[in-house]
Each structure stands twice: as structure tokens, then as C-alpha cells.
Amino acid sequence: MARTSTHMRHAAITVLAWGIALWMFFPILWMVLTGFKSEPDAISTPPHFFFSPTISSYQDVFARENYWHFATNSVVISAMATVVALLVSVPAAYAMAFLPGPRTRMTLLWMLSTRMLPSVGVLVPIYLLARATGLLDSRTGLIVIYMLTNLPITVWMLYTFFREVPVAILEAGRMDGATRWQEVTQVLMPLALPGIASTGLLSLILCWNETFWSLNLTSSIAAPLTTFIASFSSPEGLFFAKLSAASTLAVAPIMVFGWVSQKQLVRGLTFGAVK
Amino acid sequence: MATVELRNLRKTYLHEEIIKGVSLVIAEREFIVFVGPSGCGKSTLLRMIAGLEDISAGDLLIDGQRVNDTEPARRGLAMVFQSYALYPHMNVYRNMEFSLRLAGMPEAERRQRIGDVARILQLDPYLDHKPGQLSGGQRQRVAIGRAIVRNPRVFLFDEPLSNLDAALRGQMRVELASLHRRLGATTIYVTHDQVEAMTMADRIVVLNKGVVEQIGTPLELYHRPRNLFVARFMGSPPMNLLPVTINAQIPEGSVQVRTETLSVSIPTQQTGLEAGAPATLGIRPEHIRIDPQGAVQGVIEISERLGAVTLLHVRLPDGQMIVVQTGGDNADRADTPIRMTFEEEHCHLFDADGMALARSTDHPLLAGA
Ligand SMILES: Nc1ncnc2c1ncn2[C@@H]1O[C@H](COP(=O)(O)OP(=O)(O)OP(=O)(O)O)[C@@H](O)[C@H]1O
Ligand SMILES: [Mg+2]
């Protein structure tokens, strides 16, 4: 009896999980399919599940815009912003986790609270600052902005991962003669590597998908893939197939990347739970 | 090998004094044990010596040199942590090698040293295992090995055996003692287990709320506790303590004390005791004899047979419970009335402040100490 009901529950959970996964994945699937339709097929109602696939939208997209220019920008900006964010937040999280002061907790909460402010609230000052410093439409400008907006998240995540590392292990390192630098690089970092990796991955994904600042601060030179998509949405009305093709091209790299690093990501995000 | 000297060491955390002035001179090769109840400051004191905690006041000297502000690694100490604190990402060999590599020791010499230590601790077969693949006892050995390879001047242990089961703990206790004899290193060992303290220590430091209650050899503490705290803490089962009233001082170095139902004359060198003053009589379970002619009577409540000895929990007529240790062949059952004799020369007497009164007889092993 108990056995059967356990089986039933397992089956129900499996079905539910698949249901939710498909429901979440459907828009992406639809986008990919639409990219291979002709424009009339794309907007026909009721929608067609079966159609003769064409790559004409992709040809159009490649003909009109230089995809590789945007893709390179996305890669460079996301990667640089993530690297710099990690360089800043590893020492910060170390200090907060292992040398906490009376105000550490407040500082962490305050940092997180800055994420709650809508970006548009600081659009004017940031825009003016970027213009004054000559960082409009420059990769450096976006790298700085992305790095700063992700800092609260990366510091928080690393702080939580570091807190999981038993202090006695670091103390053992100190007793063994490790300098602060060696303690961090040879004892702490290897132990917290899954955590650092998933923090980096998350930052990468957030940078890749960031739209607000890229649209407002870049036009051509430094524009990443989010701008590339946007350029297909407005002016010529609704060309769904082309828009879908462009979107697919924009999200494909990060999706492949996420797929490959999936294991690492899950391991890092459940670091404490599994032990 | 080294001497360690603590001069009035103090530690304050946010206005609260945790260590309240501890002074101690540790001789070369000595095995010193800090004992005390949980929270008394044993670990804090050890960590101050290690350099993992700042010293708020006082001086710490190793080999006569003040090291208050010296980094942990430069004090020439090695520490074994309660949780072992092995590096989980390094195998056993690398764990032991870490400090040597940081110190810049050449590869060949490192290999030689680690090989020697692994042999002593029987770790050879596990050198390429990660700590996660080892049993508790093996991890413990690696932690000790990691301390030994450094060839430190002083070993520090913080409750190293408390995570092991009883059998393994007994075995490791013997191993540690023989290791100490072999290496002859000055050792400071923290435990709250008084059996470990009694069996391993050259001298024991009893701590209570950040204050030293008594320092002495195991037998000194056992037979000459300076106050009630030490009397209660050392010995298992603990000393029986009975509130008594001083009856009269008999001139030839002896005092008579009584409760409502019993009266004992205790040899003492203390003079000037006032009749009627309250005091505490202390007597260890093994110093109470079952004796049909005995002056003390009581009723057995529980009889604990441990095999070699039997512990009788006896209720006295005034309701007080005492523990009596007798031979393993004692056949008395619960509810049996018995008579006992307190061996007077083994009685302890504590005044109203809990301080021991001077005794006139002594344990034979302590003669002259
Ligand atoms: N970082 C700290 N901040 C404030 N108080 C502390 C800190 N570390 C220890 N204490 C306090 O100092 C006292 C002594 O602690 P310590 O760890 O030395 O006790 P212990 O004798 O080792 O106890 P145990 O046998 O439980 O290990 C405790 O009352 C503890 O609450
Ligand atoms: Mg402790």
C-alpha cells in the first residue's frame, strides 16, 4: 500500500515537473520555430505548427546587420564585467565573511537594497556622468555599469559560500604559515570554487541579458546583442519571423553556454545543501 | 624543545573578561592539560597561545622571548583542532606537505619527513586519499601528522579526541601518550574529560570562569584539591560532599565534625577552628568501607555493577545520597540497610568559603611533593 502511494506520488511529481518545464520552455520553442517560418506563416491565426521551414529570415537578418559585431560586444562586455566584479567581490566577501565588524550585516543589506531601485530612477544622472566622462557608446562604459549593478549580487553570493567554509580550516592554514594571500588563494578559493564559478556564471547571464542600460547608453560602436534584437522590433512594423530569428541568434550562445555549465551551476547553487 | 610562560594573560571580548589573569610556567617536554567545564575559556586560552586570538593584556613568552605580537606560524607551534580542520581538497600527503612547502623546504627533504611521520602514524597506505575518504580515527592521525612534520617547539591540542567513539578514544589516548614520550615535545592539551587529563598530563591546570583554580600533578589534584571546585571536578565518580558542623578541635591535630546522624574525627593540621562553624566534608567513594561495625548507616538505593568494582548509591538517614565503591563481588541489593566506615585519614574538609583545610596525612606517592 505505502509502496504504491509512494510510486503514485513520484509519478505525479514527475508529470508536474515536466509540465512546468515545458510551460516555461514553450515561448523559447515558439521563438525558434517562428524564426524558420515565412513572414505570412509567422502571423497567421490560428498559428501553424506544421509549415515548410525556410532560412530566409536568417539570411535577411545577416544581410541587414553585422551579427558578429554585436556578438563580440556581448561577449567582451559580459566577460570583462564578470571578471572585474569577481576581482572586487572576492576580497569584499572574504572580509565580510571572516573579519566581520559591527556594521557588516547592515552594509550587506544596504548593498542589496540598491538593487531594488528601478534603473530608470538613475537614468539621468548616469547618462550625464557617462557623457561627461566620454563613456557613452563605449564598451568600457557598459562594463563599468554592469560590474557595479551586479556587485551586490556577486558579493552576497560569495559571502554565503564563504560562510560555509569552516573557519578552522583557514586557521589551520594560518598556523601552517600561509600568508593572507596564500590563505585565500590556496585554501579558501579551492574550497569555494564551485561557489565562485556559479557566481561568475550568474553574473555572465545577467550581463548578457541586460537591456535597459545597453539601449540607453549605446547606439552602434559598443552595442551588444540586446540592442541587436531591439533594432528588429520597432521601425518596420511587425516582422515576427525576422525578429524571432534575431532573438534566437542572440540567446543561442548563452543558452549553449548555460547548457554546458549546467552541472557546475546546480552544484554551486546547492553547495550548502548537499555538502 | 621549548618552555612556555604565561604572565597574567587576559582576554576581553567587548567589555567582558573571558580570561582573567592566568599565569603559568611550562617546562621543556612537559605535557600540560587544561581542563574545566564548558565555556570556562580553555579554547580561548589555547588560541591566545597559538596566536589565533589577540592577547588583551599580559605577556606570552616562548623560550624566554615575548611573542604576543608574533604571527602564529612564527611562534613555532603546531595545533591539532577539534574538528581536525584538514584541507578537504588536498590528499593526505599534500595536507602534511602544505606547511613544509610554504616554508620553502626542498622536495626531497619534504618527502623524507612525510615518509617518516606516515610510518610512525601508520598512514602509509592512505597518502593519496582525500580526507573525505578516511575514517574519524585516520583523520585524527592525519591532523596529528600534519602537526608533527613541522617539528614544532610546542604542540597544541584542542579536544582532539572528542569526536571519536569511546573505544577509539581510549586507543588514541595511549597512542598520544607514547608519541609524546617518543618526541618529547612540550605539549598543551585542552579537554573537558578529566579521565584524559588524569591519564596523560604531567601537570593539570583546572580552569573555571577564566580563573585558574589549581595547578598540579594529577595525583596532587586528586588527593589534595585546593578547593571544592577542584574536589568536585576531578575524579569519577566524584567525591562525596556532605555539609557538616565543626564540633570541636581535639588538641592533637584532629578535628571532630558532625551532622545530625554521623560524627567523624578528621586529622588536620589546621588550628583555630571554631566549634559550630559550617564546613563541608569530602570523601571519595573508594575511601568508604562497608563495615558491619561501622558508625555510619544507610540504605542502598541503586547498585551499579561495573564488573571490577560496584558503585553503591546509598541514602543516609538524613536523606543525603553518597556513592560507595566496593569490590565487583559485592552482592548487596537495593533497599538493603548497610553500615559503613569513613576512612578518616582520607577525609577532606573545606571551610565555609570552599577552601580546603590543611591535611596531616598524605598519599604515599605524593610524599615530599
Ligand atoms: N568571539 C567571541 N566573542 C565573544 N565571546 C566569546 C567569543 N569566543 C568565545 N567567547 C566566550 O568565551 C568563553 C570561553 O569560551 P571558550 O570557547 O574558550 O570555552 P571552552 O572552555 O573552550 O569551552 P568548551 O569546552 O565548550 O569548548 C565563553 O563564555 C564564550 O561564550
Ligand atoms: Mg573549547
XYZ file of C-alpha atoms and ligand atoms in Angstrom:
676
model
C 0.000 0.000 0.000
C 2.537 2.527 1.201
C 4.692 1.455 -1.700
C 2.040 2.121 -4.307
C 1.227 5.534 -2.905
C 4.923 6.478 -2.950
C 5.059 5.420 -6.599
C 1.963 7.447 -7.361
C 3.423 10.478 -5.707
C 6.658 10.084 -7.659
C 4.749 9.820 -10.920
C 2.645 12.875 -10.082
C 5.724 14.932 -9.248
C 7.433 13.845 -12.465
C 4.435 14.828 -14.564
C 4.158 18.155 -12.759
C 7.859 18.894 -13.230
C 7.677 18.130 -16.939
C 4.572 20.238 -17.239
C 6.207 23.240 -15.634
C 9.414 22.776 -17.621
C 7.525 22.603 -20.931
C 5.367 25.558 -19.983
C 8.484 27.627 -19.279
C 10.275 26.372 -22.361
C 7.369 26.882 -24.754
C 7.962 30.564 -25.578
C 11.562 29.773 -26.468
C 10.497 26.852 -28.623
C 7.902 29.051 -30.315
C 10.514 31.722 -30.956
C 12.875 29.219 -32.563
C 10.085 27.757 -34.712
C 8.880 31.177 -35.795
C 12.393 32.041 -36.901
C 12.144 29.317 -39.514
C 8.764 30.401 -40.845
C 7.962 32.734 -43.678
C 6.527 36.084 -42.596
C 2.878 35.197 -43.572
C 3.155 31.875 -41.710
C 4.518 33.683 -38.681
C 1.500 35.907 -38.188
C -1.229 33.552 -39.376
C -4.080 32.804 -36.968
C -4.636 30.140 -35.899
C -0.892 29.539 -35.689
C 0.637 26.791 -37.802
C 2.539 24.020 -36.096
C 3.411 22.458 -39.439
C 4.974 24.601 -42.118
C 7.697 24.403 -44.723
C 10.801 25.682 -42.932
C 12.853 28.414 -44.527
C 16.049 30.155 -43.537
C 15.182 33.309 -45.424
C 14.640 35.267 -42.188
C 18.146 34.374 -41.067
C 19.527 35.452 -44.424
C 17.694 38.759 -44.104
C 18.969 39.284 -40.590
C 22.568 38.614 -41.571
C 22.204 40.801 -44.642
C 20.921 43.788 -42.694
C 23.082 43.826 -39.564
C 26.558 42.728 -38.688
C 25.682 40.000 -36.150
C 29.306 39.281 -35.276
C 29.906 42.877 -34.268
C 27.103 42.736 -31.685
C 28.025 39.228 -30.531
C 31.650 40.244 -29.948
C 30.483 43.215 -27.899
C 28.226 40.991 -25.817
C 30.998 38.501 -25.128
C 33.632 41.093 -24.309
C 31.378 43.238 -22.132
C 29.824 40.328 -20.199
C 33.145 38.606 -19.657
C 35.024 41.722 -18.594
C 32.242 42.923 -16.295
C 32.140 39.486 -14.666
C 35.907 39.247 -14.214
C 36.146 42.707 -12.684
C 33.104 42.039 -10.474
C 34.744 38.861 -9.159
C 38.054 40.625 -8.579
C 36.278 43.195 -6.443
C 33.792 40.931 -4.699
C 36.064 38.033 -3.668
C 38.131 40.220 -1.302
C 34.995 42.073 -0.191
C 33.142 38.855 0.605
C 36.245 37.448 2.342
C 36.413 40.460 4.627
C 32.702 40.329 5.383
C 32.628 36.576 5.989
C 35.796 36.163 8.037
C 36.519 39.576 9.536
C 33.020 40.853 10.237
C 32.576 44.140 12.044
C 29.552 45.516 13.829
C 28.259 47.093 10.603
C 28.838 44.185 8.188
C 25.261 42.971 8.252
C 23.892 46.456 7.586
C 26.336 47.025 4.735
C 25.224 43.814 3.056
C 21.563 44.690 3.354
C 22.185 48.188 2.102
C 24.067 46.850 -0.913
C 21.166 44.593 -1.760
C 18.668 47.413 -1.339
C 20.348 49.340 -4.166
C 19.140 46.576 -6.483
C 15.564 47.415 -5.576
C 15.757 50.871 -7.099
C 14.393 50.815 -10.665
C 17.211 51.557 -13.097
C 15.242 54.323 -14.736
C 15.401 56.206 -11.453
C 19.070 56.904 -12.002
C 18.973 57.144 -15.790
C 19.537 60.875 -15.975
C 22.495 61.100 -13.580
C 24.148 58.015 -15.062
C 23.615 59.276 -18.587
C 25.092 62.657 -17.717
C 28.024 61.044 -15.952
C 28.672 58.760 -18.899
C 28.537 61.678 -21.302
C 30.830 63.801 -19.152
C 33.405 61.022 -18.933
C 33.155 60.144 -22.601
C 31.825 56.682 -21.864
C 28.681 56.904 -23.996
C 28.548 54.108 -26.560
C 31.774 52.598 -25.280
C 32.409 49.066 -24.073
C 34.196 50.418 -21.016
C 31.088 52.359 -20.060
C 28.861 49.299 -20.144
C 31.465 47.156 -18.388
C 31.613 49.638 -15.519
C 27.823 49.889 -15.235
C 27.250 46.122 -15.442
C 30.006 45.431 -12.969
C 28.559 47.900 -10.483
C 24.954 46.748 -10.817
C 25.945 43.111 -10.332
C 28.281 43.770 -7.413
C 25.601 43.453 -4.708
C 24.584 40.066 -6.070
C 28.091 38.687 -6.506
C 29.198 39.889 -3.060
C 26.116 38.375 -1.445
C 26.529 35.050 -3.187
C 30.227 34.779 -2.430
C 29.591 35.854 1.159
C 27.118 32.991 1.575
C 29.509 30.488 0.005
C 32.449 31.655 2.117
C 30.376 31.392 5.268
C 30.040 27.682 4.524
C 33.805 27.169 4.749
C 34.795 26.127 8.296
C 36.928 28.861 9.847
C 39.165 26.245 11.484
C 40.463 25.216 8.051
C 41.616 28.751 7.348
C 43.123 28.940 10.825
C 44.961 25.695 10.171
C 46.360 27.371 7.073
C 47.485 30.342 9.130
C 49.134 28.025 11.669
C 50.858 26.271 8.775
C 52.430 29.544 7.764
C 50.159 30.757 4.995
C 50.098 34.500 4.408
C 46.719 36.134 3.929
C 47.181 35.872 0.172
C 48.119 32.183 0.322
C 45.271 31.503 2.709
C 42.811 32.945 0.200
C 44.323 31.536 -2.988
C 45.438 28.102 -1.779
C 42.914 27.214 0.898
C 39.746 29.294 0.550
C 39.444 29.572 -3.244
C 39.811 25.842 -3.993
C 37.194 25.105 -1.345
C 34.782 27.752 -2.578
C 35.461 27.173 -6.282
C 32.011 25.762 -7.126
C 30.515 28.820 -5.446
C 32.811 31.236 -7.245
C 32.076 29.531 -10.559
C 28.311 29.751 -10.180
C 28.597 33.354 -9.069
C 30.572 34.087 -12.243
C 28.049 32.223 -14.390
C 25.131 34.095 -12.902
C 26.876 37.407 -13.431
C 27.612 36.431 -17.030
C 23.964 35.608 -17.685
C 22.728 38.803 -16.063
C 25.153 40.894 -18.143
C 24.234 39.108 -21.340
C 20.527 39.743 -20.848
C 20.770 43.298 -19.562
C 18.722 45.566 -21.816
C 17.962 48.847 -20.121
C 21.463 50.313 -19.983
C 22.598 48.887 -23.302
C 19.656 50.517 -25.073
C 20.127 53.841 -23.342
C 23.892 54.164 -23.316
C 24.967 52.586 -26.606
C 23.959 53.057 -30.204
C 26.374 51.339 -32.563
C 30.030 51.013 -31.559
C 29.525 49.233 -28.249
C 26.023 47.857 -28.801
C 25.558 44.259 -27.602
C 23.075 41.652 -28.796
C 20.177 43.064 -26.789
C 20.388 46.205 -28.935
C 20.616 43.964 -31.990
C 17.251 42.380 -31.143
C 15.695 45.716 -30.409
C 16.719 47.028 -33.815
C 14.453 44.407 -35.387
C 11.432 45.177 -33.302
C 10.468 48.770 -33.856
C 10.871 50.562 -37.152
C 9.418 48.343 -39.866
C 6.320 47.243 -38.000
C 5.870 43.606 -37.123
C 8.227 41.256 -38.891
C 7.810 38.378 -36.478
C 9.892 35.840 -38.327
C 12.883 38.158 -38.618
C 12.537 39.305 -35.015
C 12.403 35.680 -33.881
C 15.425 34.776 -35.967
C 17.371 37.682 -34.467
C 16.291 36.748 -30.944
C 17.291 33.152 -31.468
C 20.692 34.269 -32.654
C 21.044 36.497 -29.605
C 20.119 33.952 -26.962
C 21.725 30.932 -28.615
C 25.269 31.493 -27.281
C 24.236 31.963 -23.670
C 21.848 29.020 -23.861
C 24.526 26.711 -25.183
C 26.872 28.032 -22.511
C 24.274 27.514 -19.793
C 23.620 24.001 -21.034
C 27.294 23.100 -20.927
C 27.852 24.562 -17.476
C 24.545 23.344 -16.073
C 26.126 20.790 -13.786
C 28.524 23.317 -12.314
C 25.723 25.801 -11.815
C 23.485 23.369 -9.964
C 26.343 22.141 -7.830
C 27.256 25.693 -6.884
C 23.739 26.846 -6.172
C 23.104 23.892 -3.859
C 26.584 23.995 -2.331
C 25.476 24.109 1.283
C 22.511 21.806 0.919
C 24.367 18.817 -0.465
C 27.626 19.392 1.427
C 62.021 21.808 22.635
C 60.758 24.800 24.427
C 59.458 26.437 27.534
C 56.274 28.482 27.555
C 55.467 31.143 30.078
C 52.122 32.851 30.624
C 52.316 36.042 32.641
C 48.976 37.288 33.832
C 47.280 36.697 30.467
C 43.927 38.369 29.976
C 41.342 38.346 27.226
C 38.439 40.730 26.883
C 35.642 40.433 24.333
C 33.551 43.587 24.119
C 33.973 44.617 27.776
C 33.545 41.062 29.028
C 36.626 39.467 30.546
C 36.882 35.833 29.461
C 40.401 35.067 30.721
C 41.063 36.816 33.985
C 44.792 36.761 34.535
C 46.364 33.344 34.003
C 49.998 32.762 34.988
C 51.836 29.533 34.340
C 55.338 28.324 33.573
C 55.525 25.250 31.353
C 58.807 23.358 31.400
C 60.536 21.739 28.462
C 58.967 18.422 27.403
C 56.118 18.887 29.813
C 52.609 17.615 28.980
C 50.202 20.210 30.339
C 46.448 19.695 30.269
C 43.862 22.481 30.598
C 40.597 21.147 31.995
C 37.430 22.826 33.077
C 33.720 22.900 32.401
C 32.328 24.062 29.060
C 32.748 27.774 28.488
C 35.475 28.263 31.096
C 37.897 29.641 28.495
C 40.165 26.658 27.757
C 39.982 27.044 23.991
C 40.337 30.793 24.205
C 43.493 30.466 26.290
C 44.942 27.898 23.889
C 44.119 30.079 20.896
C 45.810 33.034 22.559
C 48.953 30.933 22.894
C 48.571 29.812 19.258
C 48.233 33.380 18.054
C 44.734 32.944 16.654
C 43.321 35.338 19.276
C 44.821 38.641 20.328
C 46.119 38.891 23.871
C 44.316 41.741 25.648
C 46.866 42.076 28.465
C 49.824 40.213 29.927
C 52.825 38.565 28.322
C 53.329 35.289 26.495
C 56.893 34.011 26.341
C 58.203 31.080 24.351
C 61.793 30.146 25.154
C 62.043 33.418 27.047
C 61.039 35.545 24.048
C 57.927 37.687 24.189
C 55.705 36.577 21.292
C 52.465 38.499 21.939
C 52.705 40.155 18.536
C 54.356 37.346 16.602
C 52.369 35.704 13.810
C 51.088 32.196 14.581
C 53.400 30.422 12.157
C 56.477 32.180 13.527
C 55.820 31.081 17.086
C 56.981 27.579 16.188
C 53.780 25.924 17.344
C 51.583 23.336 15.711
C 47.932 22.899 16.531
C 45.503 19.992 16.229
C 41.906 21.186 16.004
C 38.846 19.525 17.466
C 37.270 19.325 14.007
C 40.650 18.198 12.540
C 40.396 21.057 10.011
C 42.145 19.079 7.279
C 42.287 20.659 3.839
C 39.469 18.753 2.090
C 40.796 19.432 -1.402
C 44.276 18.017 -0.718
C 45.201 14.377 -0.228
C 46.888 13.167 2.947
C 50.371 13.724 1.544
C 49.566 17.287 0.460
C 47.912 18.032 3.782
C 51.119 17.199 5.591
C 53.257 18.848 2.956
C 51.469 22.207 2.948
C 53.395 23.850 5.789
C 56.732 22.473 4.568
C 56.092 23.794 1.069
C 55.175 27.210 2.427
C 58.381 27.175 4.446
C 60.332 26.513 1.247
C 61.723 23.121 2.193
C 63.274 21.230 -0.743
C 61.195 18.484 -2.294
C 63.464 15.566 -1.319
C 63.563 16.585 2.318
C 59.797 17.021 2.372
C 59.258 13.542 1.009
C 61.651 12.086 3.554
C 59.963 13.824 6.506
C 56.444 12.942 5.459
C 57.519 9.353 4.862
C 58.917 9.131 8.394
C 55.833 10.616 10.002
C 53.467 8.493 7.915
C 55.329 5.408 9.118
C 55.050 6.400 12.790
C 51.325 7.056 12.425
C 50.658 4.102 10.101
C 49.372 6.390 7.395
C 51.459 4.949 4.508
C 48.529 3.256 2.745
C 46.446 6.430 2.753
C 48.858 9.057 1.460
C 46.896 9.636 -1.735
C 43.468 9.542 -0.090
C 41.432 12.700 0.385
C 40.283 13.406 3.972
C 36.699 12.643 2.953
C 37.675 9.036 2.273
C 39.126 8.451 5.746
C 37.562 7.284 8.991
C 37.466 9.547 12.041
C 40.491 7.896 13.620
C 42.503 8.172 10.418
C 41.607 11.832 10.007
C 42.732 12.351 13.562
C 46.082 10.758 12.715
C 46.484 12.957 9.653
C 45.791 16.025 11.780
C 48.458 14.880 14.231
C 50.823 14.047 11.380
C 50.343 17.490 9.898
C 51.408 18.916 13.242
C 54.387 16.589 13.690
C 56.017 17.103 10.275
C 56.650 20.716 11.110
C 58.826 19.677 14.001
C 57.277 22.332 16.209
C 58.621 23.565 19.520
C 55.229 23.178 21.162
C 52.152 21.083 20.312
C 48.699 22.468 20.973
C 45.677 20.177 21.072
C 42.083 21.395 21.401
C 39.878 18.460 22.439
C 41.357 16.273 19.714
C 39.589 13.086 20.777
C 36.110 14.381 21.461
C 34.755 13.365 18.045
C 35.851 9.739 18.405
C 33.887 6.872 19.918
C 34.843 5.613 23.364
C 36.986 2.661 22.236
C 38.958 4.678 19.700
C 39.369 7.489 22.192
C 40.992 5.106 24.671
C 43.323 3.808 21.982
C 44.289 7.264 20.709
C 44.920 8.387 24.277
C 47.560 5.711 24.664
C 48.992 6.490 21.217
C 49.254 10.180 22.002
C 50.949 9.472 25.313
C 53.531 7.202 23.692
C 54.002 9.701 20.868
C 54.724 12.351 23.444
C 57.303 10.143 25.133
C 58.921 9.453 21.786
C 59.030 13.048 20.526
C 59.473 14.645 23.913
C 57.791 17.818 22.712
C 56.277 20.368 25.056
C 52.531 19.860 24.781
C 49.465 21.833 25.809
C 46.300 19.808 25.638
C 42.750 21.046 26.177
C 39.982 18.710 27.262
C 36.881 18.694 29.383
C 37.308 14.974 30.015
C 39.011 14.527 33.364
C 39.979 10.931 32.550
C 42.072 12.219 29.631
C 43.520 14.837 31.919
C 44.403 12.362 34.678
C 45.937 9.772 32.366
C 48.003 11.977 30.057
C 49.112 15.010 31.986
C 52.357 15.760 33.743
C 50.510 18.681 35.261
C 46.884 19.723 35.061
C 45.581 23.277 35.061
C 41.993 23.434 36.297
C 40.184 26.456 34.864
C 36.869 27.877 35.968
C 35.298 31.023 34.511
C 38.629 32.245 33.215
C 40.458 31.768 36.501
C 42.982 29.073 37.462
C 41.561 27.057 40.352
C 44.606 24.838 40.826
C 47.737 23.675 39.053
C 49.345 20.361 39.921
C 50.120 16.789 39.014
C 47.120 14.501 38.534
C 47.637 12.858 41.916
C 48.063 16.201 43.659
C 44.743 17.379 42.292
C 43.112 14.103 43.162
C 44.409 13.815 46.678
C 44.929 17.443 47.625
C 42.247 19.506 45.935
C 42.725 23.089 46.950
C 39.033 23.873 46.995
C 35.559 22.453 46.485
C 35.538 23.188 42.750
C 38.593 21.028 42.099
C 37.358 18.371 44.515
C 34.092 18.132 42.583
C 35.697 18.277 39.161
C 38.466 15.689 39.492
C 37.561 12.042 39.950
C 34.851 9.823 38.564
C 32.568 9.034 40.275
C 33.044 12.356 42.011
C 33.926 12.941 45.643
C 31.052 12.738 48.134
C 30.454 16.110 49.769
C 28.438 16.446 52.959
C 27.570 19.658 54.815
C 28.797 19.307 58.405
C 29.301 21.370 61.508
C 32.599 21.592 63.322
C 32.133 20.043 66.707
C 35.381 20.570 68.463
C 39.060 20.681 67.761
C 40.780 17.855 69.537
C 44.202 19.106 70.594
C 46.463 16.523 68.908
C 45.963 17.644 65.267
C 42.462 16.422 64.672
C 39.003 17.899 64.385
C 35.626 16.363 65.007
C 32.754 17.181 62.642
C 29.174 16.012 62.730
C 25.840 16.010 61.022
C 22.612 15.086 62.740
C 23.344 11.432 62.249
C 27.078 10.938 61.962
C 30.233 12.114 63.583
C 33.784 11.812 62.205
C 37.177 12.839 63.561
C 39.430 14.101 60.799
C 43.172 14.503 61.210
C 44.167 18.043 60.295
C 47.000 20.444 60.900
C 44.653 23.375 60.786
C 44.326 25.147 64.078
C 41.915 27.705 65.435
C 38.763 26.062 64.103
C 35.663 27.385 65.776
C 33.123 24.998 67.160
C 29.760 25.392 65.454
C 31.221 26.734 62.179
C 29.762 25.207 58.992
C 32.088 23.165 56.802
C 31.997 20.547 54.027
C 33.247 17.025 54.495
C 34.635 15.382 51.362
C 35.299 11.690 50.934
C 35.916 9.706 47.750
C 33.775 6.632 47.040
C 36.758 4.302 47.365
C 37.510 5.558 50.858
C 34.233 4.420 52.361
C 34.410 0.847 53.680
C 31.448 -1.417 54.167
C 31.790 -2.497 57.766
C 29.148 -4.281 59.887
C 30.598 -2.487 62.921
C 30.734 0.869 61.106
C 29.403 4.025 62.686
C 27.607 5.322 59.587
C 24.420 3.693 58.455
C 22.388 3.988 55.292
C 20.196 2.172 52.781
C 21.286 1.117 49.307
C 19.127 2.760 46.620
C 20.894 1.611 43.478
C 23.760 -0.749 42.893
C 25.804 -0.170 39.711
C 27.879 -3.215 38.848
C 30.758 -2.233 36.590
C 32.452 -5.627 36.753
C 35.700 -4.894 38.509
C 34.001 -2.597 41.016
C 30.487 -1.967 42.174
C 29.139 1.509 42.933
C 26.519 1.619 45.663
C 24.316 4.711 45.806
C 23.448 4.920 49.479
C 20.893 7.138 51.203
C 21.948 8.343 54.640
C 19.360 8.704 57.413
C 19.230 12.482 56.871
C 18.333 11.971 53.199
C 21.772 12.747 51.709
C 22.965 10.496 48.883
C 26.532 9.203 48.780
C 28.372 6.833 46.460
C 30.381 3.959 47.886
C 32.822 1.960 45.797
C 33.180 -1.696 46.696
C 34.514 -4.825 45.049
C 32.934 -6.343 41.965
C 31.840 -9.325 44.081
C 29.579 -7.283 46.339
C 26.192 -8.976 46.398
C 24.132 -6.314 48.206
C 20.899 -5.351 46.508
C 18.749 -2.270 46.522
C 16.882 -1.495 49.774
C 19.470 -3.341 51.871
C 20.478 -1.407 55.032
C 24.246 -1.276 55.449
C 26.846 0.136 57.809
C 29.987 1.899 56.690
C 33.191 3.407 57.991
C 34.671 6.621 56.558
C 38.449 6.212 56.395
C 39.295 9.219 58.482
C 42.785 9.750 57.138
C 41.290 10.147 53.636
C 38.656 12.680 54.572
C 38.855 16.230 53.215
C 37.500 19.228 54.994
C 36.524 22.504 53.328
C 35.672 25.703 55.157
C 32.630 27.862 54.540
C 34.407 29.562 51.603
C 35.074 26.203 49.968
C 38.825 26.264 50.668
C 40.479 23.016 51.758
C 41.849 22.847 55.286
C 45.409 21.610 55.670
C 45.637 17.851 55.979
C 48.002 15.945 58.211
C 48.259 12.740 56.185
C 49.187 12.398 52.570
C 49.163 9.969 49.704
C 52.343 7.843 49.642
C 53.127 8.768 46.018
C 52.943 12.425 46.938
C 55.342 12.254 49.874
C 57.778 15.092 49.568
C 55.997 16.625 46.582
N 34.389 35.532 19.608
C 33.834 35.596 20.823
N 33.095 36.672 21.200
C 32.537 36.738 22.421
N 32.637 35.796 23.349
C 33.340 34.693 23.054
C 33.975 34.529 21.779
N 34.608 33.342 21.783
C 34.376 32.789 22.981
N 33.615 33.595 23.747
C 33.189 33.316 25.129
O 34.312 32.975 25.883
C 34.011 31.972 26.823
C 35.039 30.873 26.746
O 34.923 30.230 25.527
P 35.850 29.005 25.149
O 35.498 28.584 23.765
O 37.266 29.351 25.414
O 35.341 27.905 26.183
P 35.865 26.419 26.357
O 36.376 26.323 27.741
O 36.772 26.035 25.265
O 34.511 25.622 26.257
P 34.210 24.221 25.524
O 34.600 23.149 26.484
O 32.723 24.272 25.342
O 34.962 24.186 24.247
C 32.597 31.514 26.537
O 31.773 32.049 27.536
C 32.276 32.109 25.199
O 30.930 32.487 25.157
Mg 36.638 24.689 23.535
